[in-house]
Amino acid sequence: MKKSICIVGLGYIGLPTAVMFANHGHQVHGVDVNEPVVKKISNKELHIEENGLQAYLDEAIDSGMLTVSTTPQKADVFILAVPSPIKSDKTANLEYIRSAAKSIAPFVEKGNLVILESTVPPKTVQDIVIPELVPTGLEIGTDLLVSHSPERVIPGKVFEELVTNDRIIGGINEESSRATSELYRSFVKGQLHETDDTTAELVKVMENTYRDVNIAFANELAKLAETIDVDIWEAIRLANFHPRVNIHQPGPGVGGHCIAVDPWFLVELNPELAKLIHLSRKTNDGMPEYTAQLTVDLLSALNAEHPKVAVLGLAFKGNIDDMRESPSLDVIQQMTEKGLTVSAYDPHIKTNNIDLQTQNLDEALKDASAVVILTSHNSFKQLDPAKVGDLMKDKLLIDAKNCIDRTKWEQAGFRTHVLGNSKN
Ligand code: SAJ
């Protein structure tokens, strides 16, 4: 059945979800507190980069099925897709969730369904969302259905994964789960797994924590491998031929608004019990310093004074424009503190967000003694090492993502070092 849907939060998850519902016959009203964002969307301009988003947005606005504004309005279904970041003390900041729930309360009516999509610490629906809905006077669970259905899509493949991924549906009761499943069925081809709200909250946080712990293991192995001159990338590739082994990839750190954040929700739940999770977070957070020190050590052989380093990649992973929690920022800070001069370039980050950033690749490379690849953008894989080398003072390449054709760069006269592979 076609519904009217009000989606609060038009970011990396809310906007793709809004256009999906709109293009599947639902009347969608998107809400964001950021006025320039609302203005852009209504003009069919993107404020985020995501494959296919422009075409979906054009369709949704042109058909009239998506409208946007800074305030909610009445609807059959309310979806909350606002950020749930951590504070500087690594505890959850649930103020966006609280204020989104508060903002819809005046518009909620009997028979409505409220769905929280944001990733949250277990118990957030019970402790934050429901209390904000109590003033509606509606009986929660009968007059007003509530559920948590966490988004699970990966940036860059959002539209594919919104359709094909299985989805966890955590209703506060069976009726809430059933209504939520029915709604997502309009475009989800994966299975819908119904459970309760708190289990759904834990499942989502567990998924990202699994990845964080696994990456920490890979990073630890990378450091160990460097001490015995083994190529960890090849070793992991070989280990993963075992049918029950799936070791992730090392790198300069873990970024993004999910994997670097969500494990803290479990640490906060009980620091005494979440020891492995905490150590993994610290291991991954230590990788920027490790990468910066590796650069310093390799440069020391060149005897250059305050050598310049060209850092390529500011996004938290390849082929996206998102810098949130990017380890590159930490690597750059560490490099600067260690006395290196840094110039940073990322073709996907079109505005200068940090002082040392340039929009000009040649400028970043000019007179550099080392080029350090921190993000596996396709455009970096296609760089011509001869041209790069011509601009540089010394030819040293450090590849923290193992994404460069090392032989090609060595043939162009570069000394190369891949993180986790000290072999030359
Ligand atoms: N990374 C590694 N090694 C790896 C994989 C990733 O160092 O083997 C790094 C990346 O470079 C990046 C960070 O981890 O800095 C996170 O990247 P990611 O691709 O693992 O994940 P996200 O943050 O883009 O998306 C994750 C996904 N979760 C899982 O795969 C379990 C996605 O499905 C979730 O929807 C998303 O978090 C979210 O919004 O929670």
GROMACS .gro file of C-alpha atoms and ligand atoms in nm:
model
  464
    1MET     CA    1   0.000   0.000   0.000
    2LYS     CA    2   0.129   0.346  -0.086
    3LYS     CA    3   0.205   0.563   0.214
    4SER     CA    4   0.295   0.918   0.293
    5ILE     CA    5   0.640   0.918   0.452
    6CYS     CA    6   0.824   1.191   0.638
    7ILE     CA    7   1.202   1.130   0.652
    8VAL     CA    8   1.404   1.334   0.899
    9GLY     CA    9   1.772   1.371   0.803
   10LEU     CA   10   1.872   1.402   0.436
   11GLY     CA   11   2.233   1.289   0.454
   12TYR     CA   12   2.417   0.983   0.327
   13ILE     CA   13   2.135   0.751   0.432
   14GLY     CA   14   1.824   0.968   0.453
   15LEU     CA   15   1.844   1.115   0.103
   16PRO     CA   16   1.899   0.784  -0.084
   17THR     CA   17   1.621   0.626   0.125
   18ALA     CA   18   1.388   0.919   0.053
   19VAL     CA   19   1.437   0.898  -0.324
   20MET     CA   20   1.397   0.518  -0.319
   21PHE     CA   21   1.060   0.541  -0.145
   22ALA     CA   22   0.954   0.833  -0.368
   23ASN     CA   23   1.044   0.642  -0.683
   24HIS     CA   24   0.849   0.339  -0.560
   25GLY     CA   25   0.519   0.520  -0.541
   26HIS     CA   26   0.523   0.667  -0.190
   27GLN     CA   27   0.467   1.037  -0.128
   28VAL     CA   28   0.780   1.144   0.059
   29HIS     CA   29   0.854   1.461   0.253
   30GLY     CA   30   1.224   1.499   0.336
   31VAL     CA   31   1.332   1.715   0.630
   32ASP     CA   32   1.672   1.855   0.717
   33VAL     CA   33   1.763   2.124   0.967
   34ASN     CA   34   2.030   2.252   0.729
   35GLU     CA   35   1.858   2.508   0.507
   36PRO     CA   36   2.124   2.523   0.231
   37VAL     CA   37   2.097   2.142   0.201
   38VAL     CA   38   1.719   2.162   0.163
   39LYS     CA   39   1.755   2.434  -0.098
   40LYS     CA   40   2.006   2.232  -0.297
   41ILE     CA   41   1.795   1.917  -0.294
   42SER     CA   42   1.483   2.102  -0.404
   43ASN     CA   43   1.691   2.240  -0.696
   44LYS     CA   44   1.798   1.883  -0.778
   45GLU     CA   45   2.155   1.957  -0.672
   46LEU     CA   46   2.355   1.705  -0.472
   47HIS     CA   47   2.527   1.787  -0.144
   48ILE     CA   48   2.678   1.438  -0.123
   49GLU     CA   49   2.838   1.205  -0.378
   50GLU     CA   50   2.676   0.866  -0.435
   51ASN     CA   51   2.664   0.656  -0.750
   52GLY     CA   52   2.328   0.695  -0.924
   53LEU     CA   53   2.190   0.948  -0.675
   54GLN     CA   54   2.151   1.232  -0.926
   55ALA     CA   55   1.924   1.031  -1.155
   56TYR     CA   56   1.712   0.906  -0.864
   57LEU     CA   57   1.683   1.259  -0.723
   58ASP     CA   58   1.586   1.408  -1.061
   59GLU     CA   59   1.312   1.147  -1.097
   60ALA     CA   60   1.180   1.196  -0.743
   61ILE     CA   61   1.162   1.576  -0.767
   62ASP     CA   62   1.030   1.585  -1.126
   63SER     CA   63   0.749   1.342  -1.043
   64GLY     CA   64   0.650   1.550  -0.741
   65MET     CA   65   0.681   1.243  -0.518
   66LEU     CA   66   0.960   1.405  -0.310
   67THR     CA   67   0.921   1.739  -0.143
   68VAL     CA   68   1.170   1.885   0.105
   69SER     CA   69   1.172   2.145   0.379
   70THR     CA   70   1.323   2.224   0.716
   71THR     CA   71   1.013   2.116   0.910
   72PRO     CA   72   0.828   1.784   0.940
   73GLN     CA   73   0.468   1.740   0.834
   74LYS     CA   74   0.192   1.487   0.895
   75ALA     CA   75   0.246   1.145   0.739
   76ASP     CA   76   0.160   0.777   0.777
   77VAL     CA   77   0.521   0.687   0.848
   78PHE     CA   78   0.808   0.880   1.005
   79ILE     CA   79   1.167   0.767   0.942
   80LEU     CA   80   1.455   0.907   1.147
   81ALA     CA   81   1.790   0.900   0.969
   82VAL     CA   82   2.000   1.152   1.160
   83PRO     CA   83   2.361   1.118   1.279
   84SER     CA   84   2.455   0.941   1.602
   85PRO     CA   85   2.819   1.043   1.650
   86ILE     CA   86   3.043   1.008   1.952
   87LYS     CA   87   3.162   1.291   2.175
   88SER     CA   88   3.528   1.364   2.246
   89ASP     CA   89   3.508   1.131   2.547
   90LYS     CA   90   3.392   0.850   2.310
   91THR     CA   91   3.044   0.829   2.457
   92ALA     CA   92   2.740   0.844   2.231
   93ASN     CA   93   2.592   1.180   2.136
   94LEU     CA   94   2.222   1.101   2.097
   95GLU     CA   95   2.105   1.462   2.082
   96TYR     CA   96   2.029   1.448   1.706
   97ILE     CA   97   1.815   1.138   1.765
   98ARG     CA   98   1.639   1.302   2.059
   99SER     CA   99   1.567   1.624   1.873
  100ALA     CA  100   1.451   1.439   1.558
  101ALA     CA  101   1.206   1.237   1.768
  102LYS     CA  102   1.094   1.555   1.945
  103SER     CA  103   1.048   1.735   1.612
  104ILE     CA  104   0.802   1.479   1.474
  105ALA     CA  105   0.596   1.442   1.794
  106PRO     CA  106   0.356   1.733   1.712
  107PHE     CA  107   0.275   1.573   1.373
  108VAL     CA  108   0.234   1.211   1.481
  109GLU     CA  109  -0.123   1.073   1.480
  110LYS     CA  110  -0.305   0.754   1.571
  111GLY     CA  111  -0.219   0.471   1.332
  112ASN     CA  112   0.127   0.607   1.242
  113LEU     CA  113   0.455   0.417   1.235
  114VAL     CA  114   0.788   0.562   1.353
  115ILE     CA  115   1.107   0.394   1.230
  116LEU     CA  116   1.457   0.472   1.358
  117GLU     CA  117   1.719   0.397   1.089
  118SER     CA  118   2.024   0.556   1.251
  119THR     CA  119   2.277   0.322   1.411
  120VAL     CA  120   2.242   0.358   1.787
  121PRO     CA  121   2.352   0.208   2.119
  122PRO     CA  122   2.124  -0.075   2.235
  123LYS     CA  123   1.818   0.061   2.422
  124THR     CA  124   1.800   0.393   2.236
  125VAL     CA  125   1.449   0.325   2.106
  126GLN     CA  126   1.333   0.246   2.460
  127ASP     CA  127   1.529   0.517   2.642
  128ILE     CA  128   1.527   0.809   2.395
  129VAL     CA  129   1.281   0.768   2.107
  130ILE     CA  130   0.975   0.635   2.293
  131PRO     CA  131   0.996   0.890   2.579
  132GLU     CA  132   0.996   1.171   2.317
  133LEU     CA  133   0.678   1.022   2.166
  134VAL     CA  134   0.492   0.980   2.496
  135PRO     CA  135   0.369   1.346   2.498
  136THR     CA  136   0.162   1.265   2.186
  137GLY     CA  137  -0.076   1.093   2.428
  138LEU     CA  138  -0.094   0.796   2.192
  139GLU     CA  139  -0.061   0.445   2.327
  140ILE     CA  140   0.278   0.324   2.213
  141GLY     CA  141   0.256  -0.015   2.042
  142THR     CA  142  -0.112   0.009   1.954
  143ASP     CA  143  -0.201   0.367   1.851
  144LEU     CA  144   0.156   0.432   1.749
  145LEU     CA  145   0.388   0.163   1.612
  146VAL     CA  146   0.763   0.199   1.659
  147SER     CA  147   1.061   0.007   1.526
  148HIS     CA  148   1.431   0.014   1.458
  149SER     CA  149   1.541  -0.090   1.112
  150PRO     CA  150   1.909  -0.005   1.085
  151GLU     CA  151   2.053   0.093   0.750
  152ARG     CA  152   2.331  -0.143   0.637
  153VAL     CA  153   2.440   0.004   0.304
  154ILE     CA  154   2.797   0.072   0.207
  155PRO     CA  155   2.883   0.418   0.065
  156GLY     CA  156   2.944   0.398  -0.310
  157LYS     CA  157   2.702   0.104  -0.353
  158VAL     CA  158   2.407   0.243  -0.161
  159PHE     CA  159   2.142   0.195  -0.431
  160GLU     CA  160   2.250  -0.159  -0.505
  161GLU     CA  161   2.264  -0.257  -0.137
  162LEU     CA  162   1.937  -0.084  -0.040
  163VAL     CA  163   1.766  -0.331  -0.271
  164THR     CA  164   1.972  -0.650  -0.238
  165ASN     CA  165   2.083  -0.651   0.130
  166ASP     CA  166   1.880  -0.839   0.387
  167ARG     CA  167   1.725  -0.605   0.641
  168ILE     CA  168   1.679  -0.635   1.017
  169ILE     CA  169   1.335  -0.523   1.132
  170GLY     CA  170   1.318  -0.462   1.505
  171GLY     CA  171   0.968  -0.371   1.612
  172ILE     CA  172   0.873  -0.293   1.971
  173ASN     CA  173   0.601  -0.553   1.912
  174GLU     CA  174   0.495  -0.786   1.630
  175GLU     CA  175   0.254  -0.537   1.482
  176SER     CA  176   0.530  -0.275   1.454
  177SER     CA  177   0.762  -0.527   1.284
  178ARG     CA  178   0.491  -0.636   1.043
  179ALA     CA  179   0.407  -0.279   0.937
  180THR     CA  180   0.777  -0.196   0.896
  181SER     CA  181   0.843  -0.508   0.685
  182GLU     CA  182   0.549  -0.426   0.462
  183LEU     CA  183   0.687  -0.078   0.397
  184TYR     CA  184   1.046  -0.182   0.311
  185ARG     CA  185   0.912  -0.464   0.094
  186SER     CA  186   0.829  -0.193  -0.162
  187PHE     CA  187   1.192  -0.196  -0.279
  188VAL     CA  188   1.395  -0.446  -0.070
  189LYS     CA  189   1.459  -0.772  -0.255
  190GLY     CA  190   1.672  -0.919   0.026
  191GLN     CA  191   1.512  -1.102   0.318
  192LEU     CA  192   1.347  -0.910   0.600
  193HIS     CA  193   1.434  -1.057   0.939
  194GLU     CA  194   1.195  -0.959   1.215
  195THR     CA  195   1.313  -0.929   1.576
  196ASP     CA  196   1.271  -0.686   1.867
  197ASP     CA  197   1.407  -0.330   1.872
  198THR     CA  198   1.692  -0.383   2.120
  199THR     CA  199   1.818  -0.695   1.940
  200ALA     CA  200   1.814  -0.502   1.612
  201GLU     CA  201   2.015  -0.223   1.773
  202LEU     CA  202   2.273  -0.470   1.901
  203VAL     CA  203   2.290  -0.660   1.570
  204LYS     CA  204   2.374  -0.347   1.375
  205VAL     CA  205   2.644  -0.234   1.618
  206MET     CA  206   2.785  -0.589   1.630
  207GLU     CA  207   2.822  -0.601   1.251
  208ASN     CA  208   3.039  -0.291   1.241
  209THR     CA  209   3.230  -0.395   1.552
  210TYR     CA  210   3.308  -0.734   1.393
  211ARG     CA  211   3.467  -0.545   1.105
  212ASP     CA  212   3.663  -0.313   1.335
  213VAL     CA  213   3.804  -0.600   1.542
  214ASN     CA  214   3.893  -0.794   1.228
  215ILE     CA  215   4.069  -0.489   1.075
  216ALA     CA  216   4.260  -0.439   1.403
  217PHE     CA  217   4.377  -0.800   1.374
  218ALA     CA  218   4.491  -0.735   1.015
  219ASN     CA  219   4.674  -0.419   1.126
  220GLU     CA  220   4.850  -0.605   1.405
  221LEU     CA  221   4.952  -0.876   1.157
  222ALA     CA  222   5.079  -0.607   0.917
  223LYS     CA  223   5.307  -0.464   1.184
  224LEU     CA  224   5.433  -0.811   1.276
  225ALA     CA  225   5.494  -0.900   0.911
  226GLU     CA  226   5.709  -0.589   0.863
  227THR     CA  227   5.947  -0.720   1.130
  228ILE     CA  228   6.006  -1.045   0.941
  229ASP     CA  229   5.997  -0.912   0.584
  230VAL     CA  230   5.681  -1.094   0.487
  231ASP     CA  231   5.421  -0.941   0.255
  232ILE     CA  232   5.107  -0.938   0.476
  233TRP     CA  233   4.876  -0.874   0.182
  234GLU     CA  234   4.991  -1.196   0.015
  235ALA     CA  235   4.978  -1.383   0.348
  236ILE     CA  236   4.619  -1.267   0.413
  237ARG     CA  237   4.521  -1.357   0.056
  238LEU     CA  238   4.655  -1.708   0.108
  239ALA     CA  239   4.498  -1.749   0.455
  240ASN     CA  240   4.160  -1.644   0.314
  241PHE     CA  241   4.159  -1.945   0.080
  242HIS     CA  242   4.067  -2.141   0.394
  243PRO     CA  243   3.688  -2.182   0.381
  244ARG     CA  244   3.642  -2.055   0.738
  245VAL     CA  245   3.891  -1.765   0.739
  246ASN     CA  246   3.810  -1.407   0.632
  247ILE     CA  247   4.083  -1.169   0.749
  248HIS     CA  248   4.024  -0.808   0.650
  249GLN     CA  249   4.280  -0.565   0.505
  250PRO     CA  250   4.529  -0.351   0.698
  251GLY     CA  251   4.562   0.021   0.626
  252PRO     CA  252   4.640   0.366   0.768
  253GLY     CA  253   4.345   0.349   1.007
  254VAL     CA  254   3.971   0.307   1.013
  255GLY     CA  255   3.749   0.598   0.918
  256GLY     CA  256   3.390   0.680   0.844
  257HIS     CA  257   3.095   0.753   1.065
  258CYS     CA  258   3.021   0.388   1.139
  259ILE     CA  259   3.307   0.146   1.195
  260ALA     CA  260   3.525   0.396   1.381
  261VAL     CA  261   3.229   0.501   1.596
  262ASP     CA  262   2.987   0.217   1.667
  263PRO     CA  263   3.223  -0.007   1.869
  264TRP     CA  264   3.240   0.272   2.127
  265PHE     CA  265   2.867   0.216   2.192
  266LEU     CA  266   2.955  -0.133   2.319
  267VAL     CA  267   3.253  -0.008   2.519
  268GLU     CA  268   3.024   0.249   2.683
  269LEU     CA  269   2.777  -0.026   2.770
  270ASN     CA  270   3.035  -0.197   2.991
  271PRO     CA  271   3.407  -0.108   2.960
  272GLU     CA  272   3.505  -0.398   3.187
  273LEU     CA  273   3.343  -0.651   2.956
  274ALA     CA  274   3.424  -0.491   2.620
  275LYS     CA  275   3.803  -0.524   2.649
  276LEU     CA  276   3.877  -0.677   2.307
  277ILE     CA  277   3.652  -0.421   2.138
  278HIS     CA  278   3.827  -0.136   2.317
  279LEU     CA  279   4.176  -0.265   2.233
  280SER     CA  280   4.077  -0.304   1.867
  281ARG     CA  281   3.959   0.057   1.854
  282LYS     CA  282   4.289   0.169   2.004
  283THR     CA  283   4.487  -0.050   1.762
  284ASN     CA  284   4.309   0.101   1.462
  285ASP     CA  285   4.335   0.453   1.603
  286GLY     CA  286   4.711   0.394   1.637
  287MET     CA  287   4.759   0.327   1.265
  288PRO     CA  288   4.783   0.693   1.158
  289GLU     CA  289   5.077   0.741   1.396
  290TYR     CA  290   5.233   0.419   1.269
  291THR     CA  291   5.195   0.538   0.908
  292ALA     CA  292   5.339   0.881   0.985
  293GLN     CA  293   5.638   0.728   1.167
  294LEU     CA  294   5.695   0.486   0.879
  295THR     CA  295   5.713   0.788   0.647
  296VAL     CA  296   5.958   0.968   0.878
  297ASP     CA  297   6.180   0.657   0.903
  298LEU     CA  298   6.187   0.602   0.527
  299LEU     CA  299   6.258   0.971   0.463
  300SER     CA  300   6.542   0.978   0.713
  301ALA     CA  301   6.753   0.781   0.465
  302LEU     CA  302   6.728   1.079   0.227
  303ASN     CA  303   6.878   1.322   0.479
  304ALA     CA  304   6.646   1.600   0.361
  305GLU     CA  305   6.569   1.887   0.598
  306HIS     CA  306   6.193   1.929   0.666
  307PRO     CA  307   6.113   1.713   0.367
  308LYS     CA  308   5.784   1.774   0.190
  309VAL     CA  309   5.534   1.490   0.169
  310ALA     CA  310   5.252   1.473  -0.084
  311VAL     CA  311   4.959   1.298   0.084
  312LEU     CA  312   4.713   1.156  -0.168
  313GLY     CA  313   4.368   1.076  -0.030
  314LEU     CA  314   4.158   1.258   0.230
  315ALA     CA  315   3.833   1.062   0.201
  316PHE     CA  316   3.799   0.779   0.454
  317LYS     CA  317   3.800   0.523   0.174
  318GLY     CA  318   3.831   0.489  -0.202
  319ASN     CA  319   3.609   0.661  -0.459
  320ILE     CA  320   3.387   0.852  -0.216
  321ASP     CA  321   3.381   1.217  -0.106
  322ASP     CA  322   3.329   1.158   0.267
  323MET     CA  323   3.599   1.278   0.508
  324ARG     CA  324   3.421   1.195   0.834
  325GLU     CA  325   3.659   1.035   1.085
  326SER     CA  326   3.909   0.996   0.801
  327PRO     CA  327   4.241   0.854   0.923
  328SER     CA  328   4.413   1.080   0.667
  329LEU     CA  329   4.349   1.381   0.892
  330ASP     CA  330   4.524   1.209   1.178
  331VAL     CA  331   4.812   1.093   0.958
  332ILE     CA  332   4.864   1.451   0.838
  333GLN     CA  333   4.857   1.588   1.192
  334GLN     CA  334   5.107   1.328   1.307
  335MET     CA  335   5.334   1.401   1.010
  336THR     CA  336   5.325   1.772   1.082
  337GLU     CA  337   5.403   1.712   1.449
  338LYS     CA  338   5.699   1.499   1.343
  339GLY     CA  339   5.840   1.792   1.143
  340LEU     CA  340   5.731   1.701   0.790
  341THR     CA  341   5.590   1.957   0.549
  342VAL     CA  342   5.264   1.822   0.408
  343SER     CA  343   5.056   1.901   0.103
  344ALA     CA  344   4.736   1.699   0.064
  345TYR     CA  345   4.525   1.628  -0.243
  346ASP     CA  346   4.201   1.441  -0.302
  347PRO     CA  347   4.013   1.466  -0.631
  348HIS     CA  348   3.684   1.372  -0.459
  349ILE     CA  349   3.701   1.645  -0.192
  350LYS     CA  350   3.619   1.953  -0.393
  351THR     CA  351   3.646   2.215  -0.119
  352ASN     CA  352   3.951   2.281   0.092
  353ASN     CA  353   3.855   2.151   0.436
  354ILE     CA  354   4.201   2.167   0.587
  355ASP     CA  355   4.484   2.419   0.558
  356LEU     CA  356   4.730   2.186   0.389
  357GLN     CA  357   4.490   2.079   0.118
  358THR     CA  358   4.524   2.178  -0.246
  359GLN     CA  359   4.291   2.119  -0.540
  360ASN     CA  360   4.593   2.087  -0.768
  361LEU     CA  361   4.773   1.753  -0.786
  362ASP     CA  362   5.087   1.901  -0.942
  363GLU     CA  363   5.110   2.155  -0.661
  364ALA     CA  364   5.086   1.878  -0.402
  365LEU     CA  365   5.363   1.681  -0.574
  366LYS     CA  366   5.595   1.972  -0.653
  367ASP     CA  367   5.933   1.932  -0.478
  368ALA     CA  368   5.800   1.654  -0.254
  369SER     CA  369   6.040   1.390  -0.132
  370ALA     CA  370   5.771   1.129  -0.081
  371VAL     CA  371   5.423   1.057  -0.207
  372VAL     CA  372   5.203   0.875   0.047
  373ILE     CA  373   4.884   0.707  -0.075
  374LEU     CA  374   4.621   0.688   0.200
  375THR     CA  375   4.303   0.626   0.000
  376SER     CA  376   4.251   0.375  -0.281
  377HIS     CA  377   4.083   0.609  -0.530
  378ASN     CA  378   4.085   0.465  -0.883
  379SER     CA  379   4.242   0.786  -1.012
  380PHE     CA  380   4.551   0.724  -0.796
  381LYS     CA  381   4.592   0.376  -0.944
  382GLN     CA  382   4.604   0.536  -1.287
  383LEU     CA  383   4.875   0.793  -1.204
  384ASP     CA  384   5.173   0.800  -1.438
  385PRO     CA  385   5.477   0.751  -1.211
  386ALA     CA  386   5.713   0.910  -1.465
  387LYS     CA  387   5.511   1.234  -1.463
  388VAL     CA  388   5.478   1.225  -1.085
  389GLY     CA  389   5.853   1.168  -1.044
  390ASP     CA  390   5.936   1.463  -1.272
  391LEU     CA  391   5.764   1.699  -1.029
  392MET     CA  392   5.922   1.556  -0.716
  393LYS     CA  393   6.253   1.620  -0.545
  394ASP     CA  394   6.308   1.258  -0.437
  395LYS     CA  395   6.129   0.950  -0.561
  396LEU     CA  396   5.982   0.767  -0.264
  397LEU     CA  397   5.635   0.607  -0.273
  398ILE     CA  398   5.458   0.484   0.040
  399ASP     CA  399   5.137   0.296  -0.033
  400ALA     CA  400   4.929   0.239   0.282
  401LYS     CA  401   4.646   0.069   0.090
  402ASN     CA  402   4.842  -0.166  -0.138
  403CYS     CA  403   4.658  -0.021  -0.435
  404ILE     CA  404   4.944   0.088  -0.660
  405ASP     CA  405   5.125  -0.116  -0.926
  406ARG     CA  406   5.454  -0.121  -0.741
  407THR     CA  407   5.660  -0.263  -1.029
  408LYS     CA  408   5.550   0.018  -1.258
  409TRP     CA  409   5.657   0.280  -1.004
  410GLU     CA  410   5.990   0.106  -0.940
  411GLN     CA  411   6.056   0.095  -1.313
  412ALA     CA  412   6.003   0.473  -1.312
  413GLY     CA  413   6.283   0.506  -1.055
  414PHE     CA  414   6.078   0.511  -0.734
  415ARG     CA  415   6.178   0.346  -0.411
  416THR     CA  416   5.855   0.193  -0.284
  417HIS     CA  417   5.718   0.072   0.048
  418VAL     CA  418   5.378  -0.087   0.096
  419LEU     CA  419   5.239  -0.081   0.453
  420GLY     CA  420   5.262  -0.437   0.583
  421ASN     CA  421   5.521  -0.530   0.326
  422SER     CA  422   5.872  -0.407   0.394
  423LYS     CA  423   6.013  -0.623   0.114
  424ASN     CA  424   6.167  -0.422  -0.170
  425SAJ     N1  425   3.890  -0.070   0.617
  425SAJ     C1  426   4.012  -0.129   0.640
  425SAJ     N2  427   4.028  -0.261   0.609
  425SAJ     C2  428   3.926  -0.334   0.555
  425SAJ     C3  429   3.803  -0.273   0.532
  425SAJ     C4  430   3.786  -0.140   0.564
  425SAJ     O1  431   4.106  -0.066   0.689
  425SAJ     O2  432   3.948  -0.453   0.529
  425SAJ     C5  433   3.870   0.071   0.652
  425SAJ     C6  434   3.831   0.159   0.533
  425SAJ     O3  435   3.942   0.204   0.464
  425SAJ     C7  436   3.754   0.270   0.601
  425SAJ     C8  437   3.688   0.200   0.719
  425SAJ     O4  438   3.759   0.079   0.738
  425SAJ     O5  439   3.841   0.369   0.650
  425SAJ     C9  440   3.542   0.169   0.705
  425SAJ     O6  441   3.512   0.128   0.575
  425SAJ     P1  442   3.414   0.009   0.537
  425SAJ     O7  443   3.413  -0.003   0.390
  425SAJ     O8  444   3.450  -0.114   0.609
  425SAJ     O9  445   3.275   0.049   0.598
  425SAJ     P2  446   3.179   0.177   0.591
  425SAJ    O10  447   3.202   0.258   0.715
  425SAJ    O11  448   3.184   0.248   0.462
  425SAJ    O12  449   3.036   0.102   0.599
  425SAJ    C10  450   3.007   0.014   0.707
  425SAJ    C11  451   2.945  -0.113   0.652
  425SAJ     N3  452   2.937  -0.215   0.754
  425SAJ    C12  453   2.980  -0.342   0.734
  425SAJ    O13  454   3.033  -0.378   0.631
  425SAJ    C13  455   2.960  -0.438   0.846
  425SAJ    C14  456   2.807  -0.082   0.596
  425SAJ    O14  457   2.739  -0.201   0.555
  425SAJ    C15  458   2.722  -0.010   0.702
  425SAJ    O15  459   2.595   0.025   0.652
  425SAJ    C16  460   2.794   0.118   0.739
  425SAJ    O16  461   2.921   0.081   0.797
  425SAJ    C17  462   2.710   0.195   0.838
  425SAJ    O17  463   2.647   0.294   0.797
  425SAJ    O18  464   2.700   0.153   0.954
   0.00000   0.00000   0.00000
